[in-house]
Coordinates of C-alpha atoms in Angstrom, one line a residue:
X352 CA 81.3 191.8 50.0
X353 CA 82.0 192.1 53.7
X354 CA 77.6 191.4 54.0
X355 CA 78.5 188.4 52.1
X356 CA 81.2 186.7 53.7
X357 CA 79.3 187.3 56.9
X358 CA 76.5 185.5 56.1
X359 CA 78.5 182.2 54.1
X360 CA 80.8 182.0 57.7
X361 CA 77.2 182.0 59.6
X362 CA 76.0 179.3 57.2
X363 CA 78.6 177.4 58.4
X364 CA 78.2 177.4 62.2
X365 CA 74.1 177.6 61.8
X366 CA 72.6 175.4 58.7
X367 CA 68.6 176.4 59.7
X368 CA 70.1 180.2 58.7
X369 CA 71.8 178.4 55.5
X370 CA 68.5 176.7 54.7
X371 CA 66.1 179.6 55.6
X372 CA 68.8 182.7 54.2
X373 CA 70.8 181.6 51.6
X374 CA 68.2 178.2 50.2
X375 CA 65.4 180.6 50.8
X376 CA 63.3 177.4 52.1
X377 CA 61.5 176.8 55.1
X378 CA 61.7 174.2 57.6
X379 CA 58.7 173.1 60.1
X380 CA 60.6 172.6 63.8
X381 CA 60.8 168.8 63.6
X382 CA 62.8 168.8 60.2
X383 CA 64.9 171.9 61.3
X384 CA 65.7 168.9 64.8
X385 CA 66.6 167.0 61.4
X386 CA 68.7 169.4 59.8
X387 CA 70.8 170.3 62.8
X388 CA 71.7 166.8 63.8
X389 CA 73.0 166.2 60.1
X390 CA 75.2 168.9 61.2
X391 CA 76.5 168.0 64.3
X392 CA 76.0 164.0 64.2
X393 CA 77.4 161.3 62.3
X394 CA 74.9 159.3 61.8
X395 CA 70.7 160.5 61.6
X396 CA 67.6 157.9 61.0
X397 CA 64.1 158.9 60.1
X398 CA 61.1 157.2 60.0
X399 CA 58.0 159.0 58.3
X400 CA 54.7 159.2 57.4
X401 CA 53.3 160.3 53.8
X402 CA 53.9 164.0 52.8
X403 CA 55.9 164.8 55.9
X404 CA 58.7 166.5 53.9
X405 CA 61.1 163.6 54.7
X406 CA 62.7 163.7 51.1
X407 CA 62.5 167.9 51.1
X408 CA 64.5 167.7 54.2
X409 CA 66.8 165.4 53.2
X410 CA 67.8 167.2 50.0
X411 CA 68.1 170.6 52.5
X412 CA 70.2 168.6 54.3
X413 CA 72.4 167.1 51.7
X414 CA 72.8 171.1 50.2
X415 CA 73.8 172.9 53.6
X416 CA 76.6 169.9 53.5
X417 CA 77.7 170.5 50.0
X418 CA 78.0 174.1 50.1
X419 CA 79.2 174.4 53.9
X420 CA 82.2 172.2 54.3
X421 CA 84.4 172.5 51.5
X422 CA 87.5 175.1 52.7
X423 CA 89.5 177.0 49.9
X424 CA 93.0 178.4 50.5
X425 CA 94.2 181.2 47.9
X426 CA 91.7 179.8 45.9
X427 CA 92.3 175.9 45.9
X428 CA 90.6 173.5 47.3
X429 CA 92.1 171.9 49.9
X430 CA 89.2 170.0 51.8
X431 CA 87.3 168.6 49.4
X432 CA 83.3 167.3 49.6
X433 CA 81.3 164.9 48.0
X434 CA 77.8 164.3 48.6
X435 CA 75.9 160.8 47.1
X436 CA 71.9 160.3 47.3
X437 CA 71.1 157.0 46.5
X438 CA 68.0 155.1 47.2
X439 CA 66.9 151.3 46.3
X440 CA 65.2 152.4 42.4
X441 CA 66.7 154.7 39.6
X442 CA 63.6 156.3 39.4
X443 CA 63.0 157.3 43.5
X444 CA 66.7 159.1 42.6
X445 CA 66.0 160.4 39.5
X446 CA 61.8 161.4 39.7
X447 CA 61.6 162.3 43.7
X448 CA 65.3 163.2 45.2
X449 CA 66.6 164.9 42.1
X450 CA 63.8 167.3 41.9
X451 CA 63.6 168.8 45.5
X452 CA 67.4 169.3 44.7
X453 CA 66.7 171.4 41.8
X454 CA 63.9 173.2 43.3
X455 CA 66.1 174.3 45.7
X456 CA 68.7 175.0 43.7
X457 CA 66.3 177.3 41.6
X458 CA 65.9 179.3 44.6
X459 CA 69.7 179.6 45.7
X460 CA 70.1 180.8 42.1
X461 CA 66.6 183.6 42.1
X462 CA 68.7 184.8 45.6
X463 CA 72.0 185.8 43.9
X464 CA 73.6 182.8 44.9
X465 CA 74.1 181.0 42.1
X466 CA 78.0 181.7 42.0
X467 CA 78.0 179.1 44.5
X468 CA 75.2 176.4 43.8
X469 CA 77.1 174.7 41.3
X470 CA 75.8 173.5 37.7
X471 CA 72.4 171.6 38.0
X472 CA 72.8 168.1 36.1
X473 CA 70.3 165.1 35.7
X474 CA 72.2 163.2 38.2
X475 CA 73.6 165.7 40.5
X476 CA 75.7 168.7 40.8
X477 CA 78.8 169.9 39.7
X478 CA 81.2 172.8 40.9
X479 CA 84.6 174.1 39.1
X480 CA 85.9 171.7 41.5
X481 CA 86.6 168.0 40.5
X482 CA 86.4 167.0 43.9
X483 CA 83.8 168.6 45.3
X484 CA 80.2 167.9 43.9
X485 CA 77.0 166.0 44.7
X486 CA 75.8 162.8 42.7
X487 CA 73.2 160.6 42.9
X488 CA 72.2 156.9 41.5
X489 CA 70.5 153.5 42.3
X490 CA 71.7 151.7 45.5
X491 CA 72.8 148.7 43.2
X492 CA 74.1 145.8 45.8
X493 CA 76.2 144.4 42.9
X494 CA 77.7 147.3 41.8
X495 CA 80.2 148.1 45.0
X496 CA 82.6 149.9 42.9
X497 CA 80.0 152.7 42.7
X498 CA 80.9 153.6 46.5
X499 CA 84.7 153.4 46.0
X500 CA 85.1 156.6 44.6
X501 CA 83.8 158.3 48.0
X502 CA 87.2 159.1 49.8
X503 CA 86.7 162.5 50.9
X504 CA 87.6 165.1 53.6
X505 CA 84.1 165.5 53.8
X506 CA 81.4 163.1 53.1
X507 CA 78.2 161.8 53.2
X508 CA 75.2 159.6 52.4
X509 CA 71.4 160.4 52.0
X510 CA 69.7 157.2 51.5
X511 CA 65.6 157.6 51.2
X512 CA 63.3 154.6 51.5
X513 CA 66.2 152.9 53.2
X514 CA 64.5 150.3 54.4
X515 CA 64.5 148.6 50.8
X516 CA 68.4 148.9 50.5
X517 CA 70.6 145.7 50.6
X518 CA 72.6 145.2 53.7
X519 CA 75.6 145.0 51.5
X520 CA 75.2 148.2 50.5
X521 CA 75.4 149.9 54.0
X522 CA 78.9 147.6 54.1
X523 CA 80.2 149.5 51.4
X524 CA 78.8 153.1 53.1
X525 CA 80.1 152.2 56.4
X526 CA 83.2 151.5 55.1
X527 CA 83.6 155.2 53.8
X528 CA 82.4 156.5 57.0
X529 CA 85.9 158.3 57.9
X530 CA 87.0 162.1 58.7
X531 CA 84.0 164.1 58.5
X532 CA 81.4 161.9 57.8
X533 CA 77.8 162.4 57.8
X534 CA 74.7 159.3 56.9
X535 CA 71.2 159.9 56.7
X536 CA 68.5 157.4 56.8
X537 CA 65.1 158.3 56.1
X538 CA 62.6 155.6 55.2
X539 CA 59.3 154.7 56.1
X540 CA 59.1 151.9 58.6
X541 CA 57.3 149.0 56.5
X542 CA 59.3 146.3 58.5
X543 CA 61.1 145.7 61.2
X544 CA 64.1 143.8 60.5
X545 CA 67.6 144.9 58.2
X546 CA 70.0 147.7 58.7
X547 CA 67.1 150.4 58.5
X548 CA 65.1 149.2 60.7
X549 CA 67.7 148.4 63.7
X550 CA 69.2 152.4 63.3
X551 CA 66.4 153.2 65.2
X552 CA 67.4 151.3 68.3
X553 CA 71.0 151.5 67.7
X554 CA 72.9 154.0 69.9
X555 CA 74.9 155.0 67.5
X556 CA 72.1 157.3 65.6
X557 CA 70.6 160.1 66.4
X558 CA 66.5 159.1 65.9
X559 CA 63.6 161.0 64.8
X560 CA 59.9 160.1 63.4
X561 CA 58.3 162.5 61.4
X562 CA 54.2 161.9 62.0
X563 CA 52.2 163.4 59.6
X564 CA 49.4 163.6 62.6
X565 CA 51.6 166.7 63.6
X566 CA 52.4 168.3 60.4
X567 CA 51.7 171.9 60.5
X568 CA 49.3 171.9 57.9
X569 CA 47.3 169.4 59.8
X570 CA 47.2 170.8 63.0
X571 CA 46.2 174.0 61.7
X572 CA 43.9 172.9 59.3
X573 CA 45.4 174.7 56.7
X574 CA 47.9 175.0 54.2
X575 CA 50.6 176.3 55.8
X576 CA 53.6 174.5 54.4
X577 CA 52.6 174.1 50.4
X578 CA 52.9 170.2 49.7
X579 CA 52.9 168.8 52.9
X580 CA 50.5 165.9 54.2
X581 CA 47.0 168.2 54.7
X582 CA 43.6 167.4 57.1
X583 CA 41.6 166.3 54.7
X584 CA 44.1 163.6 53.9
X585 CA 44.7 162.1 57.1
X586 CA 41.1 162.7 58.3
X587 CA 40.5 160.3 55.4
X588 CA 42.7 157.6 56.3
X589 CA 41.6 157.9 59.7
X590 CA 38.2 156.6 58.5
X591 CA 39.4 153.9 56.3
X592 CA 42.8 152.6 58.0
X593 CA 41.5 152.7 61.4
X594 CA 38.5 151.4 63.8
X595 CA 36.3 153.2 66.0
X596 CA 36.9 152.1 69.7
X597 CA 35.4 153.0 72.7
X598 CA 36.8 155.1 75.3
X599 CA 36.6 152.1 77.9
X600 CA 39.0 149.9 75.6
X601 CA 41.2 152.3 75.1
X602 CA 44.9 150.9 75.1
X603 CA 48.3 153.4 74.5
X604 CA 49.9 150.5 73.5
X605 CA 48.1 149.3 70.8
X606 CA 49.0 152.4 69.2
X607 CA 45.1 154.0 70.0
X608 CA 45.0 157.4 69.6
X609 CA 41.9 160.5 70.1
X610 CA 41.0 162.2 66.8
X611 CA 38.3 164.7 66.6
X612 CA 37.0 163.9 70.4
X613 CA 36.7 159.9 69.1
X614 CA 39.0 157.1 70.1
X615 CA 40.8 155.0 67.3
X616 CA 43.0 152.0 66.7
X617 CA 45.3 152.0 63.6
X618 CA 46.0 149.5 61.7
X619 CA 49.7 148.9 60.4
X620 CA 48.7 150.5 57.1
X621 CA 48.2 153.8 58.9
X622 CA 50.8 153.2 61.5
X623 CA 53.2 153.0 58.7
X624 CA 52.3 155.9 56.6
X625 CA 50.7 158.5 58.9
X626 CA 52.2 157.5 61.9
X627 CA 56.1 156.9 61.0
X628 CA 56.0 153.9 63.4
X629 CA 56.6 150.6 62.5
X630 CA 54.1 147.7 62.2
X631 CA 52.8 145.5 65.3
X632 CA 55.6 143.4 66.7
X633 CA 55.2 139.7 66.0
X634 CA 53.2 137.8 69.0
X635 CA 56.5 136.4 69.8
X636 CA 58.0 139.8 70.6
X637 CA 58.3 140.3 75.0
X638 CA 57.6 143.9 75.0
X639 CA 56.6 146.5 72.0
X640 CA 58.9 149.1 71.3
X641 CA 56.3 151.5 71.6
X642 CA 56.1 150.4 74.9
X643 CA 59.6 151.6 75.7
X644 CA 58.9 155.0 74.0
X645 CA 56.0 155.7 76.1
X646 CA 58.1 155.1 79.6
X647 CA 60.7 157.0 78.1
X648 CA 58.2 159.9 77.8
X649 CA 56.9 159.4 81.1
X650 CA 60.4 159.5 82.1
X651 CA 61.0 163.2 80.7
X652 CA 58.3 164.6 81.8
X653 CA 58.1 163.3 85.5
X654 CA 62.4 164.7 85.7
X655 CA 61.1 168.1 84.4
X656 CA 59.0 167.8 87.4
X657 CA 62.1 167.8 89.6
X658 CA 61.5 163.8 90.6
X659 CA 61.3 163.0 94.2
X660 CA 62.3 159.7 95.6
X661 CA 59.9 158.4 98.3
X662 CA 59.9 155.0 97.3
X663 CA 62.4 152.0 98.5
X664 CA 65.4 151.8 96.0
X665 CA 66.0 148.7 94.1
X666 CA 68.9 148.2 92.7
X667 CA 69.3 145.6 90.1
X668 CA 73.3 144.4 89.4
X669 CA 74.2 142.2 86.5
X670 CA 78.3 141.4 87.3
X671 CA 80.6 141.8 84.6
X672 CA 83.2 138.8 84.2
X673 CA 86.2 137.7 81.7
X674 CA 84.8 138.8 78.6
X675 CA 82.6 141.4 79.4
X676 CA 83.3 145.1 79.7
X677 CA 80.6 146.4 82.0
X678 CA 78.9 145.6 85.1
X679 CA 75.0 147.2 85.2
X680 CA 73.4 149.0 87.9
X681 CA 69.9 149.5 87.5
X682 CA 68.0 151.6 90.3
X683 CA 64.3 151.2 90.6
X684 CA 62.0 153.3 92.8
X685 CA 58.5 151.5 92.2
X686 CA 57.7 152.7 88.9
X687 CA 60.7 155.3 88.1
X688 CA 63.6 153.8 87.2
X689 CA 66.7 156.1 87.5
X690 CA 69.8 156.3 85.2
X691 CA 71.7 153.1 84.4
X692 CA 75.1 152.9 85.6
X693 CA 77.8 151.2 83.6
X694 CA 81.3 150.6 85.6
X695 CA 84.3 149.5 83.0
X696 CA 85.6 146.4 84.2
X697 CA 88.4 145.7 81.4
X698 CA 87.2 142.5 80.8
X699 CA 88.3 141.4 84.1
X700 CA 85.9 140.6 87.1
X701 CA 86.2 142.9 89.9
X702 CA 84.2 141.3 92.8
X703 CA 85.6 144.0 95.3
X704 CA 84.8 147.2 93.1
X705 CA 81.6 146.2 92.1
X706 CA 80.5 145.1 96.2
X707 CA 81.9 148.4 96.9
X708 CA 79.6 150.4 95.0
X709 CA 76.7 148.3 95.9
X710 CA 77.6 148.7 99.7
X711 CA 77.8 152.3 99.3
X712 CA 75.0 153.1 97.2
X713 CA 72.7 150.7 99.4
X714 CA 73.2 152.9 102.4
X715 CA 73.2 156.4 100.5
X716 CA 69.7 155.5 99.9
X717 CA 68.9 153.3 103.2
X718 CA 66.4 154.9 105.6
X719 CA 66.5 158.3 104.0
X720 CA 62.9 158.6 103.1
X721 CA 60.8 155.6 103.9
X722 CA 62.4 154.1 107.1
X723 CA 63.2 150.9 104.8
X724 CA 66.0 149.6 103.6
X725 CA 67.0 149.6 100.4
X726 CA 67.7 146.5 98.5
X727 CA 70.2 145.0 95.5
X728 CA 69.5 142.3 93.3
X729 CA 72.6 140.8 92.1
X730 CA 72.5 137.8 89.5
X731 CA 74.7 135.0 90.8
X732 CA 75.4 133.0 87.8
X733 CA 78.8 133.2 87.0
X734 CA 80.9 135.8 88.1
X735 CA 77.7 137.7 90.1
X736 CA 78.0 134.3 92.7
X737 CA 81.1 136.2 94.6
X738 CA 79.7 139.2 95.5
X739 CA 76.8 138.6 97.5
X740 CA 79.1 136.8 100.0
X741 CA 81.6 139.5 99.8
X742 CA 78.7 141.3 101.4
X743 CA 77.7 139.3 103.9
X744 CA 80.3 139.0 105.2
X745 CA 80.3 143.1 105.9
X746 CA 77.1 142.3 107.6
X747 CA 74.7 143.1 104.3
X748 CA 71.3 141.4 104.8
X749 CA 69.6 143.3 102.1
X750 CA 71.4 142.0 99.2
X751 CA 69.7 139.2 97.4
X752 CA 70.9 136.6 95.2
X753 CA 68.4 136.0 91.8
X754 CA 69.6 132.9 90.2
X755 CA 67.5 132.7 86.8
X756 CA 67.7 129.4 87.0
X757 CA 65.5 128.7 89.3
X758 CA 62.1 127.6 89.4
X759 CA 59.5 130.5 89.7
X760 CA 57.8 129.5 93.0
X761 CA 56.9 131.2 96.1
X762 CA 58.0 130.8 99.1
X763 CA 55.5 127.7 99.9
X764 CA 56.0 126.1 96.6
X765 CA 53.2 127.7 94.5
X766 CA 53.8 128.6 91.2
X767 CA 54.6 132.7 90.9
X768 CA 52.2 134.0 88.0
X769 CA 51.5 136.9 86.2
X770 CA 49.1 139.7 87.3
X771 CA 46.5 137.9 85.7
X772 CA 47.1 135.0 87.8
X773 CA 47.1 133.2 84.2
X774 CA 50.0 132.5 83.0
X775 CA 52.7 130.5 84.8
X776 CA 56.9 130.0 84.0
X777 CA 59.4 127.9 83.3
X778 CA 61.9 129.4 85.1
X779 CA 62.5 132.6 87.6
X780 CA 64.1 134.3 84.7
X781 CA 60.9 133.7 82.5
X782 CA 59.3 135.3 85.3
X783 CA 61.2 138.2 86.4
X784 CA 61.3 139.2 82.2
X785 CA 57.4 139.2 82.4
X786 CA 57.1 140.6 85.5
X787 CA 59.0 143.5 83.4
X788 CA 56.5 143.4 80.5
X789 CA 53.5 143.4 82.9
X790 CA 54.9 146.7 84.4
X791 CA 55.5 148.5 80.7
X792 CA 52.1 147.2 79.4
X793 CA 49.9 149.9 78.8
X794 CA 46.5 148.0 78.8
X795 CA 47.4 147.1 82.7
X796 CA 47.5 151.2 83.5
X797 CA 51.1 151.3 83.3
X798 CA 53.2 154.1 84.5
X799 CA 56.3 152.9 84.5
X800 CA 59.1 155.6 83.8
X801 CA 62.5 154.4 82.1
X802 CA 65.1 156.8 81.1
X803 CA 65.9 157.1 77.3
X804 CA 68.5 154.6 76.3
X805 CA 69.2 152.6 73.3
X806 CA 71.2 150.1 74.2
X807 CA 68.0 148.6 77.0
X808 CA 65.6 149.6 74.4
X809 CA 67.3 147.3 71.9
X810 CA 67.5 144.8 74.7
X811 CA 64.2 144.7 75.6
X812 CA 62.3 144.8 72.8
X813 CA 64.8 142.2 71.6
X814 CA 63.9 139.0 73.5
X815 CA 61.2 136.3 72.3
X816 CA 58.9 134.1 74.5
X817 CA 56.7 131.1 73.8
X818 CA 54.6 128.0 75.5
X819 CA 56.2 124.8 76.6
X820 CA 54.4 122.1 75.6
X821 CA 53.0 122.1 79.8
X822 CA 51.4 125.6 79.4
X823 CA 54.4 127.3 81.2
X824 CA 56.3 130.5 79.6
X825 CA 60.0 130.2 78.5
X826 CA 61.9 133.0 77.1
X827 CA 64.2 132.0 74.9
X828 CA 67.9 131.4 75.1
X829 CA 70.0 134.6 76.2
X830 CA 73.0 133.2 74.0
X831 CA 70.6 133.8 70.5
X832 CA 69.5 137.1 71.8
X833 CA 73.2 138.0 72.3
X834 CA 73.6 136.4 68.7
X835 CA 71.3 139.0 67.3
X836 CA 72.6 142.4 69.5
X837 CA 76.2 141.2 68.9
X838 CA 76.7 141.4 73.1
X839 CA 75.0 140.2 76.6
X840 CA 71.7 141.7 77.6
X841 CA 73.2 143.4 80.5
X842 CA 70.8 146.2 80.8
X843 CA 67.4 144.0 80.8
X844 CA 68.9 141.6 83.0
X845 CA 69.9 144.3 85.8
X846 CA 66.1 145.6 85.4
X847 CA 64.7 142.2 85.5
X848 CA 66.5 141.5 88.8
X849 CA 65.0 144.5 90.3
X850 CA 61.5 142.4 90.2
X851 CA 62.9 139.6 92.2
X852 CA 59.5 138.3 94.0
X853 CA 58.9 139.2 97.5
X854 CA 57.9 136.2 98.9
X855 CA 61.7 135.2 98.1
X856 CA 62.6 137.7 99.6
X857 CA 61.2 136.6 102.9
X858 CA 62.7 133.2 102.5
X859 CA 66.0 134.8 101.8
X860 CA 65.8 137.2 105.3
X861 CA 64.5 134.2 107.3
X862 CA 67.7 132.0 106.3
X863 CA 70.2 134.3 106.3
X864 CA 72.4 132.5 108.4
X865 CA 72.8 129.8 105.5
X866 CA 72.7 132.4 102.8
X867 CA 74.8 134.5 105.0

C-alpha cells in the first residue's frame, strides 16, 4: 500500500512516469516535450504530420490530467476534474480519439490499476465521482451550452484537427479557462488563418511540430514505435509530393530538404502532412515564417557557442507614447541580433527614461571591441521626435533619427534598392521592412540570427507588401496590421530601424549642426 501511494504522489509531480508506469505506454522524446508542457502550461499547440502519434499523445495527455489532479479529503472530493475532447466531426471523437482512450485504459486496467481508471463509456469516462470524469463530443458552434457545464477546479480541453473548429467555439473554451486550466491544440496545419493557426505565433502557447521525417521508426528504419508514420511511407511521398532539385538551387527557405543524399522541394501536400508546417505563405506575405524559425535556430546554436560581439551595435528604439505600454530596444550586431528589451512606460511617454537608457547602453558598447561607435536608431514619428534632441543636446552624434516617411533615397538623390538592385520603394519604411526580408531570406545565404520570440515573429510574418502602380514597393498600412495583431508592431519597427541606410547616415554626421 505504502509501494502504491508512492508511486500515485510521483504521478503527480512527473506525468512521463504516470504515462510510462502506471498507463504502461511509451512516449518518443518529442511527445514526452508534449506531455510535460500539458503539465506545467496552460495552454499547448501542435502541429503534425500523418502518423506522428499526435492524437496518442493527446489522449496520454488528457489521462495523466484526469487521474492526477483531482484531491480527496477523508474520502470526498473536494477538487473536482473534468476533462472534454472534442474535435470538429462526431466521428474524429467517436472513431479516432475515443479509441486511443480505451486502449490505454485497457492497459491501466491489465496493470492493476483499474480501481482508479474509471468506467470506460462510448463517450468518455466515468468515476464514483459526479464531478470528476472525462467526456467527449462534436465541437458544435451552435450548441454553446455544451461548454457550460465545464466549471471546474481543474480543467481542460483537447481539441484534435483544430484547425477545422469554429472560432466561436474557442470563445466558449476560453471563457472556461479559470483555476487550473489546461488547452491543447493539436491539428495539422492545412491553413494559415483562424484561431488554430495564430496559437502557433501567439505568446501565449507553448508550440511544438511533430514531423513525421523524425519519427523514430523512420529514422531507424524500423518499427520501433508500433503504428507510427514508417520509412517506406514517407520515402513514398517523398517521390510523389516532392521534386528532385539540384544541389546548386538549393533554398532553406523554400522548405528544401536532403533525403537519401538527394536534394528535394516539397510541395504544400507534403509540407502539411509529413512536415507539420504550414503551406507557402501567399506572395503577399513580407517574410515566411519559416524564415523566422530558421534565424531562431541559428540563434540557439551560435549562444551555445558562447556568442562574441565584435561587430558595431545597432540599436533600433521604437518610443512608446500615450497609449502604448512599451518602448522597444532592438540590438543588432551585423547578423546576430540580441535580446529585445521592453521598458513599461504606463502608457505615458517618458522621453527622459528612454534617452537614458539609450545614452547608457550606447557607450557600454562604444569602442569596446571595434574602435567604432555604436549607433541607435530611433523612429521620430510621434512621440520618438523628442528624444533624439534630448541627446544632442548631451553631445550624442551617433543617434539617428529614421522617419518612415521619408522617401528611400540616398544621399545624392538616387533611389535606395534592394540587393538585387531591382526593386525600388515608396517610402524609407518600405525599404528598411525589405532591407529586413533581404537579410532573413534564405536563397540570398542568409545568416541572420534572431532570438526566439513570439510576439516579433507574429509581427513579422504579419505585414503585406505590393506594387504601386509606378513599379515601387509599398508595405501596407501599419494601422491594418495593428488591426489584425490587436497592438502596434513595436518589435519589427525597432528591427527595421536598425537597417537605417548608410549613406544617410553620412548625411546625418555631416549636418549635425542642424540636426543637432
Amino acid at each position: 500500500m505504502e509501494k502504491l501511494a508512492g508511486m500515485l504522489k510521483r504521478s503527480r509531480e512527473d506525468w512521463a512516469y504516470c504515462a510510462r508506469d502506471i498507463m504502461g505506454v511509451k512516449l518518443d522524446s518529442e511527445q514526452e516535450k508534449i506531455l510535460l508542457s500539458v503539465q506545467h502550461e496552460k495552454m499547448t499547440s501542435v502541429t503534425s504530420g500523418t502518423a506522428r502519434g499526435k492524437d496518442f499523445v493527446t489522449a496520454v495527455s488528457s489521462l495523466c490530467f484526469l487521474y492526477t489532479t483531482p484531491r480527496f479529503k477523508n474520502g470526498d472530493l473536494i477538487s473536482n476534474t473534468k476533462v472534454a475532447l472534442t474535435a470538429p466531426t462526431d466521428r474524429q471523437v467517436k472513431d479516432i480519439m475515443m479509441p486511443e482512450i480505451a486502449r490505454i485504459h485497457r492497459r491501466m486496467v491489465s496493470k492493476g490499476f483499474g480501481f482508479m481508471a474509471g468506467e470506460l463509456q462510448s463517450y468518455g469516462i466515468k468515476t464514483g465521482h459526479e464531478e470528476w470524469f472525462l467526456t467527449g463530443f462534436k465541437a458544435d458552434e451552435h450548441n454553446h451550452e455544451a461548454w457550460s457545464g465545464f466549471h471546474a477546479v481543474n480543467t481542460m480541453f483537447a481539441v484534435t484537427e483544430a484547425s477545422g473548429v469554429a472560432e466561436t467555439i474557442y470563445d466558449a473554451i476560453e471563457g472556461n479557462l479559470q483555476g487550473n486550466s489546461r488547452i491543447l491544440l493539436v491539428f495539422n496545419f492545412n491553413r494559415t488563418t483562424g484561431y488554430a493557426a495564430k496559437s502557433q505565433s501567439s505568446s501565449r502557447w507553448k508550440k511544438f511540430r511533430l514531423n513525421s521525417m523524425n519519427a523514430p521508426n523512420v529514422l531507424e528504419k524500423k518499427t520501433v514505435i508500433p503504428g507510427q508514420v514508417d520509412y517506406e511511407w514517407v520515402n513514398d511521398k517523398v517521390s510523389t509530393w516532392c521534386t528532385l532539385i539540384q544541389e546548386s538551387d538549393f533554398n532553406e527557405g523554400e522548405g528544401d530538404f536532403r533525403w537519401e543524399g538527394s536534394c528535394y522541394r516539397p510541395n504544400d501536400l507534403f509540407r502539411i502532412k509529413v512536415l507539420g508546417l504550414g503551406p507557402k505563405e501567399s506572395a503577399d506575405t513580407l517574410i515566411p515564417r519559416y524564415w523566422i524559425e530558421l534565424a531562431n535556430q541559428r540563434w540557439q546554436e551560435f549562444v551555445k557557442e558562447g556568442f562574441p560581439r565584435h561587430d558595431v551595435l545597432r540599436l533600433g528604439v521604437d518610443v512608446a507614447g500615450m497609449g502604448r505600454d512599451s518602448s522597444c530596444f532592438c540590438p543588432r550586431y551585423a547578423d546576430f541580433v540580441d535580446t529585445l528589451k521592453m521598458v513599461h512606460s504606463g502608457g505615458k511617454a517618458n522621453h527622459t527614461e528612454i534617452a537614458g537608457i539609450t545614452k547608457v547602453t550606447l557607450n557600454t558598447h562604444a569602442d569596446k571591441y571595434t574602435g567604432k561607435k555604436a549607433m541607435a536608431f530611433v523612429d521620430t514619428i510621434g512621440e520618438g521626435a523628442a528624444i533624439v534632441p534630448i541627446l544632442a543636446e548631451q553631445g550624442m552624434t551617433n543617434v539617428y533619427s529614421c522617419k518612415f516617411s521619408e522617401a528611400a533615397t540616398d544621399s545624392g538623390g538616387n533611389p535606395l534598392t534592394d540587393l538585387t538592385g531591382q526593386y525600388e520603394f515608396a517610402n524609407l519604411r518600405a525599404y528598411l521592412f525589405w532591407a529586413v526580408r533581404d537579410w532573413l531570406d534564405p536563397s540570398k545565404g542568409s545568416k541572420a540570427m534572431l532570438p526566439p520570440d513570439d510576439d516579433l515573429l507574429q509581427e513579422a510574418t504579419e505585414a503585406r507588401w505590393k506594387f504601386q502602380s509606378n513599379g515601387k514597393i509599398i508595405i501596407e498600412p501599419k494601422d491594418d496590421i495593428k488591426k489584425r495583431l490587436g497592438r502596434s508592431p513595436d518589435r519589427f519597427d525597432a528591427l527595421a530601424n536598425t537597417f537605417y541606410p548608410s549613406s544617410q547616415e553620412a548625411v546625418a554626421q555631416d549636418l549635425s549642426g542642424v540636426f543637432f
